[in-house]
XYZ file of C-alpha atoms in Angstrom:
165
model
C -13.793 27.821 -55.860
C -16.277 27.175 -52.760
C -14.994 25.342 -49.032
C -16.135 22.550 -48.046
C -17.042 21.934 -44.370
C -15.138 19.026 -43.367
C -16.991 16.995 -40.986
C -14.568 14.801 -38.251
C -14.335 11.248 -38.744
C -14.841 10.840 -34.925
C -15.552 13.712 -31.835
C -12.269 14.835 -30.688
C -11.517 14.749 -26.814
C -8.658 16.078 -25.525
C -6.225 13.963 -23.783
C -6.390 13.967 -20.337
C -3.948 15.984 -18.205
C -2.085 13.415 -16.644
C -1.504 10.148 -17.903
C -4.294 8.050 -16.078
C -5.964 4.919 -15.782
C -9.265 5.062 -17.545
C -11.816 2.690 -17.096
C -14.948 2.292 -19.073
C -17.943 0.844 -17.824
C -18.977 -1.258 -21.229
C -15.664 -3.046 -20.873
C -14.537 -5.954 -18.770
C -13.865 -4.404 -15.444
C -10.432 -6.343 -15.098
C -8.843 -4.624 -17.998
C -7.327 -1.127 -18.329
C -7.736 1.184 -21.198
C -4.982 4.488 -21.329
C -4.619 7.065 -23.744
C -0.842 8.192 -24.490
C -0.627 11.688 -25.969
C 1.826 12.334 -28.945
C 5.082 13.670 -27.262
C 6.944 14.873 -30.255
C 3.757 16.948 -31.698
C 2.505 20.288 -30.336
C -0.825 19.511 -31.081
C -1.985 16.464 -28.988
C -4.151 14.004 -30.740
C -7.066 11.523 -28.964
C -5.102 8.304 -29.640
C -7.104 5.051 -29.579
C -6.947 3.286 -26.301
C -4.003 0.892 -25.821
C -5.640 -2.219 -24.287
C -3.677 -3.872 -21.797
C -4.511 -7.357 -21.144
C -4.240 -10.051 -18.380
C -3.477 -7.044 -15.770
C -4.994 -7.309 -12.476
C -7.324 -4.705 -11.150
C -5.332 -2.357 -9.488
C -8.029 -1.157 -7.320
C -9.172 -4.510 -6.302
C -5.660 -5.461 -5.553
C -4.715 -2.374 -3.501
C -7.955 -2.997 -1.739
C -6.990 -6.765 -0.720
C -3.066 -5.393 0.220
C -5.092 -2.777 2.301
C -7.477 -5.408 4.134
C -4.987 -7.981 4.805
C -2.618 -5.711 6.207
C -5.280 -4.057 8.520
C -6.120 -7.526 9.951
C -2.333 -8.119 10.671
C -2.656 -4.826 13.118
C -6.125 -5.379 14.224
C -6.957 -6.121 17.669
C -7.593 -9.268 17.160
C -4.423 -10.511 15.670
C -1.996 -8.332 17.744
C -3.731 -9.637 20.890
C -2.414 -12.768 19.549
C 0.666 -12.341 17.565
C 3.685 -13.045 19.144
C 5.660 -12.779 16.316
C 4.900 -9.257 14.894
C 5.017 -8.107 18.424
C 8.368 -9.948 18.802
C 11.365 -7.380 19.540
C 13.212 -7.811 16.677
C 10.121 -7.230 14.413
C 8.099 -4.291 16.239
C 10.463 -1.522 17.689
C 9.338 0.281 20.886
C 7.294 2.840 18.992
C 5.366 0.197 17.113
C 6.831 0.719 13.779
C 7.322 -2.764 11.680
C 9.635 -2.705 8.540
C 7.363 -3.209 5.208
C 10.082 -5.556 3.828
C 8.602 -8.095 6.869
C 4.938 -7.554 6.632
C 5.964 -7.905 2.558
C 7.488 -11.262 3.137
C 4.071 -12.351 5.037
C 2.813 -15.401 2.366
C -0.612 -13.968 1.802
C 0.988 -10.583 1.162
C 3.371 -12.137 -1.300
C 0.401 -14.002 -2.957
C -0.987 -10.423 -3.762
C 2.301 -8.892 -4.804
C 5.684 -8.000 -4.362
C 6.165 -4.704 -4.685
C 6.594 -2.724 -1.815
C 6.055 0.810 -3.349
C 2.076 -0.807 -4.399
C 1.913 -2.037 -0.861
C 2.838 1.003 0.511
C 0.499 3.295 -1.800
C -1.997 0.662 -0.390
C -1.473 1.447 2.728
C -1.801 5.253 2.749
C -5.497 5.599 3.062
C -5.904 3.497 5.998
C -7.575 4.287 8.767
C -6.005 1.507 10.930
C -2.440 1.765 10.126
C -0.216 4.235 9.437
C 2.851 4.382 6.891
C 6.074 6.493 7.685
C 8.909 5.598 4.956
C 9.116 1.777 5.025
C 7.531 1.135 8.138
C 3.967 0.709 9.054
C 2.407 0.531 12.501
C -1.059 0.255 13.969
C -2.297 3.901 14.065
C -4.554 3.966 17.491
C -3.438 2.593 20.577
C -0.100 0.831 19.374
C 1.672 0.742 22.653
C -0.405 -1.172 24.537
C 0.998 -4.103 22.071
C 4.796 -3.521 22.802
C 6.497 -6.178 24.319
C 8.989 -4.934 26.939
C 12.707 -5.176 25.565
C 14.769 -8.193 26.822
C 17.391 -6.128 28.059
C 15.255 -3.760 29.916
C 14.004 -7.077 31.950
C 17.223 -8.505 32.463
C 18.070 -5.114 34.020
C 15.210 -4.812 36.342
C 15.732 -8.331 37.203
C 19.754 -7.673 38.247
C 18.246 -4.456 40.139
C 15.818 -6.586 42.297
C 18.344 -8.928 42.888
C 20.549 -5.851 43.849
C 17.974 -4.651 45.951
C 17.276 -7.639 47.873
C 20.383 -8.778 48.465
C 21.063 -5.309 50.442
C 17.530 -6.046 52.765
């Protein structure tokens, strides 16, 4: 009996080593397709891609988050933004809690996912991230307002020195 060679029904491609978003140029750019290997099998088969509908383009969303928050920390905005520079919002090293930024209307309109916001900011050349805080990358110290306690101490010291003379 002669063994016949079977031709595969489709081309076999091994699945990606990591589960990562797969984007195909012939598909709508706002949709993602992802391969999921069969976890129970020792031999992984390439499965049909899973279509996730109505999911925003994550790269575009990250870009919009990045640009919005970079604007908040731009020289143009920080020169006039008393709220962000307020001592209750910005510490003495220029750090601002990301939850405060996430509460701004334009950021809330984009996402309420703190992790996504932090990830979107990591490649920024304008801001830097440390834990759950963010600050202007360069020249942040020029936007630090004097704390109200130090200005009170200074005025008290001036009063004492003024009375002695």
